[in-house]
Coordinates of C-alpha atoms in Angstrom, one line a residue:
M1 CA 13.8 -0.1 -41.2
G2 CA 11.2 0.8 -38.6
L3 CA 10.9 -0.7 -35.2
T4 CA 7.3 -1.9 -35.8
S5 CA 8.0 -2.8 -39.5
R6 CA 6.8 -6.3 -40.5
W7 CA 10.0 -6.7 -42.4
F8 CA 12.1 -6.0 -39.3
A9 CA 10.2 -8.7 -37.4
V10 CA 10.8 -11.1 -40.3
L11 CA 14.4 -10.2 -40.5
L12 CA 14.9 -11.0 -36.7
L13 CA 13.0 -14.3 -37.0
A14 CA 15.3 -15.3 -39.9
V15 CA 18.4 -14.4 -37.9
A16 CA 17.1 -16.4 -34.9
V17 CA 16.4 -19.4 -37.2
A18 CA 19.9 -19.1 -38.8
A19 CA 21.5 -18.9 -35.3
V20 CA 19.9 -22.3 -34.3
A21 CA 20.7 -23.9 -37.7
G22 CA 24.3 -22.7 -37.4
A23 CA 24.6 -24.0 -33.9
V24 CA 23.3 -27.5 -35.0
L25 CA 25.7 -27.6 -37.9
L26 CA 28.8 -26.2 -36.2
W27 CA 28.4 -27.9 -32.8
P28 CA 30.1 -31.2 -33.7
R29 CA 32.8 -29.4 -35.9
V30 CA 34.3 -27.3 -33.2
R31 CA 38.0 -28.1 -32.9
G32 CA 40.8 -27.0 -30.6
P33 CA 41.6 -27.3 -26.8
R34 CA 38.7 -28.0 -24.5
P35 CA 38.4 -24.5 -23.2
V36 CA 38.1 -23.2 -26.8
R37 CA 35.4 -25.8 -27.6
V38 CA 33.5 -25.0 -24.5
A39 CA 33.7 -21.2 -25.1
A40 CA 32.6 -21.6 -28.8
R41 CA 29.5 -23.8 -27.8
V42 CA 28.6 -21.4 -25.0
G43 CA 28.8 -18.5 -27.5
M44 CA 26.4 -20.5 -29.9
I45 CA 24.0 -21.0 -27.1
V46 CA 24.1 -17.3 -26.1
L47 CA 23.6 -16.2 -29.7
C48 CA 20.5 -18.4 -30.0
Q49 CA 19.1 -17.1 -26.8
V50 CA 19.7 -13.4 -27.6
T51 CA 18.1 -13.6 -31.1
A52 CA 15.2 -15.6 -29.6
I53 CA 14.7 -12.9 -26.9
F54 CA 14.8 -10.1 -29.6
V55 CA 12.1 -11.9 -31.6
V56 CA 9.9 -12.2 -28.5
M57 CA 10.5 -8.5 -27.6
V58 CA 9.6 -7.2 -31.0
T59 CA 6.6 -9.4 -31.2
V60 CA 5.2 -8.3 -27.9
N61 CA 6.0 -4.7 -28.7
N62 CA 4.1 -5.0 -32.0
D63 CA 1.2 -6.5 -30.3
Y64 CA 0.9 -4.0 -27.5
G65 CA 2.4 -0.9 -29.1
F66 CA 4.7 -0.1 -26.2
Y67 CA 7.1 1.9 -28.6
A68 CA 6.1 3.1 -32.0
S69 CA 9.6 3.9 -33.4
W70 CA 13.3 3.9 -32.7
D71 CA 13.2 7.4 -31.4
D72 CA 10.4 6.4 -29.1
L73 CA 12.4 3.5 -27.8
L74 CA 15.6 5.6 -27.3
G75 CA 13.7 8.4 -25.6
N76 CA 14.0 10.9 -28.5
A77 CA 10.4 11.2 -29.5
N78 CA 7.9 13.7 -27.9
S79 CA 10.8 15.2 -25.9
G80 CA 9.1 18.5 -25.5
G81 CA 8.7 21.7 -27.4
K82 CA 11.0 24.2 -25.6
S83 CA 13.1 26.0 -28.1
V84 CA 16.8 26.5 -27.9
A85 CA 18.3 29.9 -28.0
G86 CA 20.9 30.4 -30.7
P87 CA 21.8 32.4 -33.8
T88 CA 19.5 30.1 -35.9
A89 CA 16.6 29.9 -33.4
T90 CA 13.1 30.7 -34.8
P91 CA 11.5 33.4 -32.8
T92 CA 8.3 32.3 -31.0
P93 CA 5.3 34.0 -32.6
T94 CA 3.3 36.3 -30.3
K95 CA 0.0 34.8 -31.6
P96 CA -0.5 31.1 -31.4
D97 CA -0.9 29.5 -34.9
Y98 CA -2.9 26.2 -34.6
R99 CA -2.8 25.4 -38.3
V100 CA -1.1 22.0 -38.7
K101 CA -0.5 19.8 -41.7
F102 CA -1.9 16.3 -41.0
A103 CA -0.4 13.7 -43.4
S104 CA -1.7 10.3 -44.3
Y105 CA -0.5 7.7 -41.8
S106 CA -2.0 4.2 -41.6
Q107 CA -5.5 2.5 -41.6
G108 CA -7.1 5.7 -42.7
F109 CA -5.6 7.9 -40.0
E110 CA -3.7 11.1 -40.4
K111 CA -0.8 12.1 -38.2
A112 CA 1.0 15.4 -37.1
T113 CA 3.4 16.6 -34.5
V114 CA 1.4 19.2 -32.6
R115 CA 3.0 22.2 -30.7
G116 CA 1.5 22.9 -27.3
W117 CA 1.2 26.7 -27.3
K118 CA -0.1 26.8 -23.7
S119 CA 1.6 23.8 -22.2
G120 CA 5.0 24.4 -23.8
T121 CA 5.4 20.9 -25.1
K122 CA 4.7 18.9 -28.3
G123 CA 3.8 15.5 -29.3
D124 CA 2.2 13.3 -31.9
V125 CA -1.6 13.4 -32.5
I126 CA -3.3 10.8 -34.8
V127 CA -6.7 11.7 -36.3
W128 CA -9.4 9.6 -38.0
T129 CA -12.4 11.1 -39.8
P130 CA -15.4 9.1 -40.8
P131 CA -16.0 8.5 -44.4
Q132 CA -18.9 11.0 -44.4
Y133 CA -16.5 13.8 -43.5
K134 CA -15.1 14.0 -47.0
K135 CA -18.4 13.5 -48.9
K136 CA -19.8 16.5 -50.9
E137 CA -23.1 16.4 -49.1
F138 CA -21.4 16.8 -45.7
A139 CA -19.2 19.6 -46.9
H140 CA -20.8 22.1 -44.5
T141 CA -21.4 19.7 -41.6
R142 CA -19.5 19.7 -38.4
F143 CA -18.8 16.5 -36.4
P144 CA -18.5 15.5 -32.8
V145 CA -15.0 14.7 -31.4
I146 CA -13.8 11.7 -29.3
E147 CA -10.4 12.0 -27.7
V148 CA -9.0 8.4 -27.3
L149 CA -6.2 8.0 -24.8
H150 CA -3.6 5.2 -24.8
G151 CA -2.3 3.5 -21.7
I152 CA 1.3 3.5 -20.2
P153 CA 3.5 2.2 -21.6
G154 CA 2.1 3.0 -25.0
T155 CA 1.7 5.6 -27.7
P156 CA -1.2 6.7 -29.9
H157 CA 0.1 4.2 -32.4
S158 CA -0.7 1.5 -29.9
F159 CA -4.4 1.5 -31.0
L160 CA -3.3 0.8 -34.6
R161 CA -1.2 -2.1 -33.5
G162 CA -3.5 -3.5 -30.7
M163 CA -6.8 -3.1 -32.7
R164 CA -8.2 -1.6 -35.8
L165 CA -9.8 1.3 -34.0
G166 CA -11.1 3.1 -37.0
Q167 CA -12.7 -0.1 -38.4
I168 CA -14.4 -0.7 -35.0
M169 CA -15.9 2.9 -35.1
Q170 CA -16.8 2.5 -38.7
D171 CA -18.7 -0.8 -38.0
E172 CA -20.7 1.0 -35.2
I173 CA -21.6 3.8 -37.6
T174 CA -22.6 1.5 -40.5
A175 CA -24.7 -0.6 -38.0
G176 CA -26.5 2.7 -37.0
R177 CA -25.3 2.3 -33.4
A178 CA -23.1 5.4 -33.4
E179 CA -23.1 8.7 -35.2
P180 CA -20.1 9.6 -37.3
A181 CA -17.5 11.2 -35.2
I182 CA -13.8 12.4 -35.4
L183 CA -11.4 10.2 -33.4
V184 CA -8.4 12.0 -32.0
L185 CA -5.5 10.0 -30.6
P186 CA -3.0 12.3 -28.8
T187 CA 0.1 11.2 -26.8
I188 CA -0.6 11.5 -23.0
T189 CA 3.1 11.6 -22.2
P190 CA 4.4 14.5 -24.4
D191 CA 7.3 15.0 -22.0
R192 CA 7.7 11.3 -21.2
A193 CA 6.2 11.8 -17.7
N194 CA 3.2 10.0 -16.2
T195 CA 1.3 12.7 -14.5
G196 CA -2.1 11.0 -14.9
C197 CA -3.0 13.7 -17.5
A198 CA -2.7 16.5 -15.0
D199 CA -0.5 19.6 -14.9
V200 CA 2.3 18.9 -12.4
P201 CA 4.8 21.7 -11.7
G202 CA 8.3 20.6 -12.6
K203 CA 7.1 17.7 -14.7
S204 CA 4.7 18.5 -17.5
K205 CA 1.5 20.4 -18.2
V206 CA -0.2 17.3 -19.8
G207 CA -3.7 18.6 -18.7
T208 CA -3.3 21.7 -20.6
W209 CA -1.8 19.8 -23.5
L210 CA -4.9 17.5 -23.8
T211 CA -7.7 19.8 -23.0
D212 CA -6.4 23.0 -24.7
D213 CA -3.6 22.6 -27.1
V214 CA -4.8 19.4 -28.7
A215 CA -8.5 20.6 -28.7
Q216 CA -7.6 23.9 -30.2
T217 CA -5.6 22.3 -32.9
I218 CA -8.3 19.9 -33.9
A219 CA -11.0 22.6 -33.8
H220 CA -8.8 24.8 -36.1
N221 CA -8.0 22.0 -38.7
F222 CA -11.2 20.0 -38.8
R223 CA -14.9 20.7 -38.9
T224 CA -15.8 20.1 -35.3
L225 CA -18.9 20.7 -33.2
P226 CA -18.5 23.2 -30.3
A227 CA -17.6 22.0 -26.8
P228 CA -18.8 20.6 -24.5
R229 CA -21.8 19.0 -26.2
G230 CA -19.8 18.0 -29.2
W231 CA -16.8 16.5 -27.4
A232 CA -16.1 13.4 -25.4
V233 CA -13.0 11.5 -24.1
M234 CA -12.3 7.9 -23.6
G235 CA -9.3 5.7 -22.8
I236 CA -7.8 2.4 -21.8
S237 CA -5.9 1.6 -18.6
T238 CA -4.1 4.8 -17.6
G239 CA -5.9 6.5 -20.4
G240 CA -9.2 5.4 -18.8
Y241 CA -8.1 7.0 -15.5
C242 CA -7.3 10.2 -17.5
A243 CA -10.6 10.1 -19.3
V244 CA -12.6 10.2 -16.0
R245 CA -10.3 12.8 -14.5
M246 CA -10.5 15.1 -17.6
A247 CA -14.3 14.9 -17.8
L248 CA -14.8 15.6 -14.1
E249 CA -12.3 18.5 -14.1
H250 CA -13.2 20.1 -17.5
P251 CA -17.0 19.9 -18.0
D252 CA -16.6 22.9 -20.2
R253 CA -14.7 20.7 -22.6
F254 CA -16.3 17.3 -22.4
V255 CA -19.8 16.1 -21.9
A256 CA -19.0 12.5 -21.5
A257 CA -16.1 10.0 -20.7
A258 CA -15.7 6.3 -21.1
A259 CA -13.1 4.4 -19.2
M260 CA -12.0 0.9 -20.2
A261 CA -10.2 -1.0 -17.4
P262 CA -9.1 2.3 -15.8
D263 CA -6.3 2.5 -13.1
N264 CA -7.2 3.0 -9.5
P265 CA -9.3 6.1 -9.3
A266 CA -8.0 6.9 -5.9
E267 CA -4.3 7.1 -7.0
S268 CA -3.2 10.7 -6.6
A269 CA 0.5 10.3 -6.9
R270 CA 0.3 11.5 -10.5
G271 CA -1.0 14.9 -9.8
V272 CA -2.9 16.3 -6.9
R273 CA -6.6 15.7 -8.0
S274 CA -7.4 12.1 -8.5
P275 CA -10.6 11.0 -10.2
L276 CA -12.1 9.8 -6.9
W277 CA -11.3 13.1 -5.3
L278 CA -12.8 15.0 -8.0
A279 CA -16.0 12.7 -7.9
Q280 CA -16.3 13.4 -4.1
N281 CA -15.7 17.1 -4.2
T282 CA -17.1 18.4 -7.6
R283 CA -20.5 18.1 -9.2
P284 CA -20.1 18.7 -13.0
D285 CA -22.8 17.9 -15.5
V286 CA -21.0 15.1 -17.2
H287 CA -21.7 11.5 -17.9
I288 CA -19.1 8.7 -17.2
L289 CA -19.1 5.0 -18.4
I290 CA -16.6 2.6 -16.7
E291 CA -16.1 -0.8 -18.3
S292 CA -14.4 -3.6 -16.3
S293 CA -13.7 -7.3 -16.6
K294 CA -14.2 -9.5 -13.6
Q295 CA -10.9 -11.3 -14.4
D296 CA -8.8 -8.2 -14.5
P297 CA -6.8 -7.9 -11.4
E298 CA -5.3 -4.6 -12.5
S299 CA -8.7 -2.9 -12.9
P300 CA -11.3 -4.8 -10.9
P301 CA -15.0 -3.7 -11.1
K302 CA -14.6 -2.2 -7.6
F303 CA -12.8 0.8 -9.3
G304 CA -16.1 1.7 -11.0
D305 CA -18.0 1.1 -7.8
R306 CA -15.9 3.7 -6.0
I307 CA -16.7 6.4 -8.6
T308 CA -20.3 5.4 -8.6
A309 CA -20.6 5.8 -4.9
A310 CA -18.8 9.0 -4.8
V311 CA -20.6 11.1 -7.5
R312 CA -23.6 13.3 -6.9
P313 CA -26.1 14.7 -9.4
P314 CA -26.0 16.0 -12.0
T315 CA -22.8 13.8 -12.6
S316 CA -23.9 10.3 -13.6
V317 CA -22.0 7.0 -13.8
S318 CA -22.8 3.9 -15.7
T319 CA -20.9 0.6 -15.5
L320 CA -20.5 -2.3 -17.9
R321 CA -18.9 -5.6 -16.7
I322 CA -17.8 -8.6 -18.7
D323 CA -17.1 -12.0 -17.2
R324 CA -13.9 -12.9 -19.0
G325 CA -10.7 -11.1 -20.1
G326 CA -7.5 -9.7 -18.6
H327 CA -5.7 -6.4 -18.9
N328 CA -4.9 -6.7 -22.6
W329 CA -5.7 -5.5 -26.1
K330 CA -8.2 -8.4 -26.8
T331 CA -10.3 -7.4 -23.9
W332 CA -10.2 -3.7 -24.6
G333 CA -11.0 -4.4 -28.2
G334 CA -14.1 -6.1 -27.2
M335 CA -15.1 -3.2 -24.9
F336 CA -14.8 -0.4 -27.5
P337 CA -18.0 -1.2 -29.6
A338 CA -20.2 -0.7 -26.6
A339 CA -18.2 2.3 -25.5
F340 CA -18.5 4.0 -28.8
T341 CA -22.3 3.4 -28.8
W342 CA -22.7 4.8 -25.3
V343 CA -20.5 7.9 -26.0
S344 CA -22.3 8.6 -29.3
A345 CA -25.7 8.6 -27.5
R346 CA -24.5 11.5 -25.3
L347 CA -22.8 13.6 -28.1
E348 CA -24.5 15.9 -30.4
A349 CA -25.0 14.3 -33.9
P350 CA -23.2 15.8 -36.9
R351 CA -24.9 18.9 -38.1
A352 CA -24.5 22.2 -39.9
V353 CA -23.8 24.8 -37.3
P354 CA -22.6 28.4 -37.9
L355 CA -19.2 29.0 -36.2
A356 CA -16.6 31.6 -36.5
P357 CA -14.4 31.0 -39.7
S358 CA -11.5 28.7 -39.0
A359 CA -8.7 26.9 -41.0
A360 CA -10.9 23.7 -40.9
P361 CA -11.1 22.2 -44.4

């Protein structure tokens, strides 16, 4: 039974209710010496408390998507892609093979475990394609790509638990506010290390993983427009910090970035080049959006002001501020429609474009 399974949550709730009912029924029936009666009743109280705590923990995890599976909780998921030498070890191919089988997952998304040929790691990547992608009249059309980055703690699955991200994008497309685009949700902690999506020696090459390995895999398995005009990146919380950093550092890959409630852009402990440092010392031709809530103490509007004051043309920064909302999924869900509209206006629209043959269906 999966960690995020609805039946698991129901089972825990049933156990908690049974523990309370059992305590009520058995409390007056406990017999024996006083120390035995006290110990038995204390045990009932502890059992009720423990089961209640488990119910709360699972509910919170399901709402916020901190852990997507038992392996993720126990530290066995996304543990890196380094091979182990041995008589049954598979030799590493001399030429990278980016072909990956994406399987149906949830809410219209597809999922695959992707090998990082250049980063030396591996991790889960979840992909959503717009309805137009599979229609006959769009069979030769290539689509823009938006990488969407989760926060920490969190996983790509967090977006499916915290909000119906594909539905939000579909609503924007249907309303004519956004062009059809492919959403790519990669893990930003393939080696379970928070590097701020940068390559950090001795920890992880997350920057290479996100901007090269993931991008190459998507380009080889889906009909995508060429970078940078056809690619953007966006994220929430730490993922928002990463989105700004990646766009400033890789203008050859992304034309735009949208950050919703990003972490402190001056923070450089996770890597050596913070978003603020990049804004002050580079001038890439990219567009950045920073959305903030005035009530969010973890990501106040001043974070966006710092980036705005630091950039120089041709880099541009736009800011959107809402009056209410904390650092949570409800607030971020309200920010995504405007972010999708803003990003879409800066991406190339889907079009037929001659590219070198690829494995993209």
